[in-house]
Amino acid sequence: SGTAGNVREAFHTEIHNFDVNGTRHIANATEPKIPAALAPIVEGVASLHDFMPHPQAKFAGAVRKDPTSGKWVSVGWRPHFASPYLGNEVNDVSPADFDIIYNVGPLRALGTPITGAGETIVVIEDTDMNADDWNTFRAAFGLSGFSGTFTQVHPAPPAGVKHLKKCKDPGQNLDESEAALDAEWSTAVAPDAAIELASCAGTNVTFGGLLAAQNLLNSSAPPPIMSVSYGECEAELGKAGNAAYNSLWQLAASEGTSVFVSSGDAGASGCDDFQTSIIATHGIAANGFSSTPYNVSVGGTDFQDAVNGNISDYWSDTNNGTQTVKSYVPETPWNDSCASSLLFTYAGFTSGADFCNSFPGEVSFTINVAGGGAPSALYAKPSWQAGVDGIVADGKRDTPDVSLFSGNGIFTHALLYCMSDTVNEGVPCTYTNPVDVFFSSAGGTSFAAPSFAGIQALVNQETAMKWGNPNPVLYNLAATEYGTTANPNDAQLAACNANNGAAIGGNCIFNDITRGDIDVDCAKLPKHKARDCFIPPGDLAGVLSTSNSTLGVAYPSTSGWDFASGLGSVNVTNLVTGWLAGVPTDH
């Protein structure tokens, strides 16, 4: 710690004040220089700015076309599990629905149920939460009969390790909704697992979640599974910040800890703040928390049924307890932007640029909100990210690896959670009367990461092992299902296509998502060249593109792996029971 003058003298970089969208920040103006004598052991200084990571959650609301008037209407809502809205059913996803969609149920019906018993999942936060909300969520959705537990910890650094900071209790703050949904959706998938919320108060220039993760992973008993639903793009983190997360997740993998990180909620425009920005201006970028070779990057999907006009094929008009879904629902990448091919086609336009520059696209859908996916600007292609149909030969670590449902309501589906702290924008969670419930619904890859952490707890229980970085197994299994780029498995690709919906193949591990994209709207900054933004002549807005001069959608769904959803979503039972078949021979 020290003054701006101390920093300038020690590291030959200046600390400046910056105004970003009306918010004042401090940051180093250039990368710090490390004295030659320290360079062999010090890579950089991570804590020189106060640009903090963002929770990867987007709260529910929608803009929909009224079938009677033909007008587009902007709404926010807190629906019942199933309720009519503009001629369609609003069907939010409960834990029971998740079990049906991703085929979790058969694991619970085994002679020895696979429910996460004996496993621990840690969710990394910078806030505490009301523990009663976790209990309320479990009671509301039929999970109270399981033996899972919930604790909140503020992990201290190991005794004698002086370079790690002490962990102060952060209390409850505006990130509490993130903490609640992380803790609740990890237990939703693995209801017998111990859920541990680990949080530290941040400093002026250090994210509290980083402190919590460092202290846990440097302890004598690192956790087997960790979920992180925050992010900053690689450029924002800087050289030292990226090195900090890369080395931390590398340490986790070496200790057997599986780390699941949200891929982001701004499509491929990872440096644009999806919470405050309505249009991308910073080009293609990956979430630096999620782009290392040592973690699983988890992207987001939505459902196609509302666009296909067959909601009733997949959802019941009434609740069966807390379940309304009937089967697997065809998936598409989660994308709320006017650049979305699914959305602009549904709205009657022929291109994203046309929709983004027309009403209602310009008014209601100019928003850079979509599941994250992009190539890393830092990391080379890991050896395990190969041998699967669709993988791009770009020599880079590409994200995401897998995806799960993350919709925030634009196509009538979001996810339910409980956060009742009205001081931090929560709402009452009184689930006692299913006909008159109050709850929160939201979306974002924040839900996908803890849900996949729950899936890993089922794998760990079934195999009685910790797995460190699960990606080598996931990609091996995908190579068998999808085939390679040179020799794709056409029959299996057809059977496992997510567009099949309820008719998807019964032996698929991955649901191959091939319709839609994560493209978002974009524009160029005044006095700057466009960054990865194709803007047609005469238009003000464009769509994120791999070229400024021609349209190269960033990024579309394709057969096999793609930037829009990675390997796709999963059939949980098939993944858990087939896991060992994907273990590399040298594991």
PDB file of C-alpha atoms in Angstrom, residues 386-497:
ATOM      1  CA  ALA A 386      -8.819 -30.554 -29.689  1.00  0.00           C
ATOM      2  CA  GLY A 387     -10.202 -33.576 -31.500  1.00  0.00           C
ATOM      3  CA  VAL A 388     -13.826 -32.388 -31.527  1.00  0.00           C
ATOM      4  CA  ASP A 389     -15.901 -31.413 -34.544  1.00  0.00           C
ATOM      5  CA  GLY A 390     -16.246 -27.611 -34.703  1.00  0.00           C
ATOM      6  CA  ILE A 391     -13.175 -26.581 -32.702  1.00  0.00           C
ATOM      7  CA  VAL A 392     -11.527 -23.603 -34.400  1.00  0.00           C
ATOM      8  CA  ALA A 393      -7.893 -23.923 -35.492  1.00  0.00           C
ATOM      9  CA  ASP A 394      -6.984 -20.484 -34.144  1.00  0.00           C
ATOM     10  CA  GLY A 395      -4.241 -21.558 -31.746  1.00  0.00           C
ATOM     11  CA  LYS A 396      -6.092 -19.865 -28.867  1.00  0.00           C
ATOM     12  CA  ARG A 397      -7.904 -20.947 -25.730  1.00  0.00           C
ATOM     13  CA  ASP A 398     -11.535 -20.550 -26.782  1.00  0.00           C
ATOM     14  CA  THR A 399     -14.546 -20.177 -24.508  1.00  0.00           C
ATOM     15  CA  PRO A 400     -16.986 -21.461 -23.342  1.00  0.00           C
ATOM     16  CA  ASP A 401     -16.511 -25.192 -22.759  1.00  0.00           C
ATOM     17  CA  VAL A 402     -20.113 -26.133 -21.918  1.00  0.00           C
ATOM     18  CA  SER A 403     -23.404 -24.319 -21.343  1.00  0.00           C
ATOM     19  CA  LEU A 404     -26.637 -24.542 -19.359  1.00  0.00           C
ATOM     20  CA  PHE A 405     -29.926 -22.632 -19.339  1.00  0.00           C
ATOM     21  CA  SER A 406     -29.404 -18.953 -18.473  1.00  0.00           C
ATOM     22  CA  GLY A 407     -32.392 -17.136 -20.002  1.00  0.00           C
ATOM     23  CA  ASN A 408     -33.661 -14.043 -18.208  1.00  0.00           C
ATOM     24  CA  GLY A 409     -37.162 -14.012 -19.639  1.00  0.00           C
ATOM     25  CA  ILE A 410     -37.027 -12.662 -23.163  1.00  0.00           C
ATOM     26  CA  PHE A 411     -38.483 -15.927 -24.511  1.00  0.00           C
ATOM     27  CA  THR A 412     -40.795 -16.445 -21.499  1.00  0.00           C
ATOM     28  CA  HIS A 413     -38.331 -18.424 -19.357  1.00  0.00           C
ATOM     29  CA  ALA A 414     -36.020 -17.434 -16.491  1.00  0.00           C
ATOM     30  CA  LEU A 415     -34.706 -19.105 -13.331  1.00  0.00           C
ATOM     31  CA  LEU A 416     -36.166 -18.860  -9.845  1.00  0.00           C
ATOM     32  CA  TYR A 417     -34.234 -18.004  -6.703  1.00  0.00           C
ATOM     33  CA  CYS A 418     -34.850 -16.448  -3.289  1.00  0.00           C
ATOM     34  CA  MET A 419     -33.224 -13.254  -2.001  1.00  0.00           C
ATOM     35  CA  SER A 420     -35.417 -11.459   0.531  1.00  0.00           C
ATOM     36  CA  ASP A 421     -33.105  -8.693   1.763  1.00  0.00           C
ATOM     37  CA  THR A 422     -35.009  -5.580   0.692  1.00  0.00           C
ATOM     38  CA  VAL A 423     -32.058  -3.385   1.719  1.00  0.00           C
ATOM     39  CA  ASN A 424     -30.131  -4.954  -1.177  1.00  0.00           C
ATOM     40  CA  GLU A 425     -33.040  -4.991  -3.648  1.00  0.00           C
ATOM     41  CA  GLY A 426     -34.483  -8.359  -2.661  1.00  0.00           C
ATOM     42  CA  VAL A 427     -38.174  -9.279  -2.472  1.00  0.00           C
ATOM     43  CA  PRO A 428     -40.105 -11.449   0.006  1.00  0.00           C
ATOM     44  CA  CYS A 429     -39.877 -15.190  -0.645  1.00  0.00           C
ATOM     45  CA  THR A 430     -43.189 -16.403   0.787  1.00  0.00           C
ATOM     46  CA  TYR A 431     -43.686 -19.706  -0.991  1.00  0.00           C
ATOM     47  CA  THR A 432     -46.349 -20.992   1.414  1.00  0.00           C
ATOM     48  CA  ASN A 433     -49.162 -20.592  -1.117  1.00  0.00           C
ATOM     49  CA  PRO A 434     -48.300 -21.788  -4.651  1.00  0.00           C
ATOM     50  CA  VAL A 435     -51.150 -19.699  -6.047  1.00  0.00           C
ATOM     51  CA  ASP A 436     -49.870 -16.484  -4.536  1.00  0.00           C
ATOM     52  CA  VAL A 437     -46.096 -16.621  -4.497  1.00  0.00           C
ATOM     53  CA  PHE A 438     -43.528 -13.870  -4.515  1.00  0.00           C
ATOM     54  CA  PHE A 439     -40.026 -14.581  -5.684  1.00  0.00           C
ATOM     55  CA  SER A 440     -37.176 -13.367  -7.823  1.00  0.00           C
ATOM     56  CA  SER A 441     -36.463 -14.611 -11.331  1.00  0.00           C
ATOM     57  CA  ALA A 442     -33.356 -13.870 -13.342  1.00  0.00           C
ATOM     58  CA  GLY A 443     -30.902 -15.296 -15.829  1.00  0.00           C
ATOM     59  CA  GLY A 444     -27.262 -15.154 -16.765  1.00  0.00           C
ATOM     60  CA  THR A 445     -24.295 -17.465 -16.777  1.00  0.00           C
ATOM     61  CA  SER A 446     -24.210 -16.833 -13.022  1.00  0.00           C
ATOM     62  CA  PHE A 447     -26.780 -19.621 -12.790  1.00  0.00           C
ATOM     63  CA  ALA A 448     -24.954 -21.933 -15.186  1.00  0.00           C
ATOM     64  CA  ALA A 449     -21.632 -22.045 -13.286  1.00  0.00           C
ATOM     65  CA  PRO A 450     -22.998 -23.162  -9.876  1.00  0.00           C
ATOM     66  CA  SER A 451     -25.389 -25.564 -11.604  1.00  0.00           C
ATOM     67  CA  PHE A 452     -22.474 -27.234 -13.388  1.00  0.00           C
ATOM     68  CA  ALA A 453     -20.566 -27.267 -10.112  1.00  0.00           C
ATOM     69  CA  GLY A 454     -23.522 -29.254  -8.762  1.00  0.00           C
ATOM     70  CA  ILE A 455     -23.212 -31.673 -11.680  1.00  0.00           C
ATOM     71  CA  GLN A 456     -19.519 -32.137 -10.859  1.00  0.00           C
ATOM     72  CA  ALA A 457     -20.472 -33.022  -7.286  1.00  0.00           C
ATOM     73  CA  LEU A 458     -22.587 -35.857  -8.713  1.00  0.00           C
ATOM     74  CA  VAL A 459     -19.603 -37.012 -10.789  1.00  0.00           C
ATOM     75  CA  ASN A 460     -17.296 -36.885  -7.774  1.00  0.00           C
ATOM     76  CA  GLN A 461     -19.733 -38.917  -5.679  1.00  0.00           C
ATOM     77  CA  GLU A 462     -20.234 -41.543  -8.397  1.00  0.00           C
ATOM     78  CA  THR A 463     -16.489 -41.946  -9.063  1.00  0.00           C
ATOM     79  CA  ALA A 464     -15.326 -41.379  -5.460  1.00  0.00           C
ATOM     80  CA  MET A 465     -12.633 -39.055  -6.805  1.00  0.00           C
ATOM     81  CA  LYS A 466     -11.703 -35.409  -7.207  1.00  0.00           C
ATOM     82  CA  TRP A 467     -11.001 -34.430 -10.798  1.00  0.00           C
ATOM     83  CA  GLY A 468      -9.140 -31.132 -10.862  1.00  0.00           C
ATOM     84  CA  ASN A 469      -9.727 -29.616 -14.300  1.00  0.00           C
ATOM     85  CA  PRO A 470     -12.586 -31.675 -15.823  1.00  0.00           C
ATOM     86  CA  ASN A 471     -12.033 -30.364 -19.365  1.00  0.00           C
ATOM     87  CA  PRO A 472      -9.865 -33.257 -20.629  1.00  0.00           C
ATOM     88  CA  VAL A 473     -12.676 -35.674 -19.790  1.00  0.00           C
ATOM     89  CA  LEU A 474     -15.408 -33.443 -21.221  1.00  0.00           C
ATOM     90  CA  TYR A 475     -13.605 -32.994 -24.542  1.00  0.00           C
ATOM     91  CA  ASN A 476     -12.742 -36.695 -24.792  1.00  0.00           C
ATOM     92  CA  LEU A 477     -16.403 -37.590 -24.341  1.00  0.00           C
ATOM     93  CA  ALA A 478     -17.403 -34.970 -26.906  1.00  0.00           C
ATOM     94  CA  ALA A 479     -14.917 -36.335 -29.438  1.00  0.00           C
ATOM     95  CA  THR A 480     -16.637 -39.713 -29.193  1.00  0.00           C
ATOM     96  CA  GLU A 481     -20.096 -38.204 -29.587  1.00  0.00           C
ATOM     97  CA  TYR A 482     -19.419 -35.517 -32.204  1.00  0.00           C
ATOM     98  CA  GLY A 483     -16.417 -36.957 -34.015  1.00  0.00           C
ATOM     99  CA  THR A 484     -13.617 -34.740 -35.311  1.00  0.00           C
ATOM    100  CA  THR A 485     -13.637 -31.882 -37.790  1.00  0.00           C
ATOM    101  CA  ALA A 486     -12.042 -34.195 -40.334  1.00  0.00           C
ATOM    102  CA  ASN A 487     -14.408 -37.064 -39.583  1.00  0.00           C
ATOM    103  CA  PRO A 488     -17.639 -35.871 -37.897  1.00  0.00           C
ATOM    104  CA  ASN A 489     -20.036 -38.465 -36.492  1.00  0.00           C
ATOM    105  CA  ASP A 490     -23.000 -37.400 -38.619  1.00  0.00           C
ATOM    106  CA  ALA A 491     -25.474 -39.896 -37.192  1.00  0.00           C
ATOM    107  CA  GLN A 492     -24.755 -38.959 -33.601  1.00  0.00           C
ATOM    108  CA  LEU A 493     -24.701 -35.245 -34.399  1.00  0.00           C
ATOM    109  CA  ALA A 494     -28.167 -35.586 -35.915  1.00  0.00           C
ATOM    110  CA  ALA A 495     -29.505 -37.608 -32.986  1.00  0.00           C
ATOM    111  CA  CYS A 496     -28.056 -35.206 -30.396  1.00  0.00           C
ATOM    112  CA  ASN A 497     -29.145 -31.967 -32.091  1.00  0.00           C
TER     113      ASN A 497
END
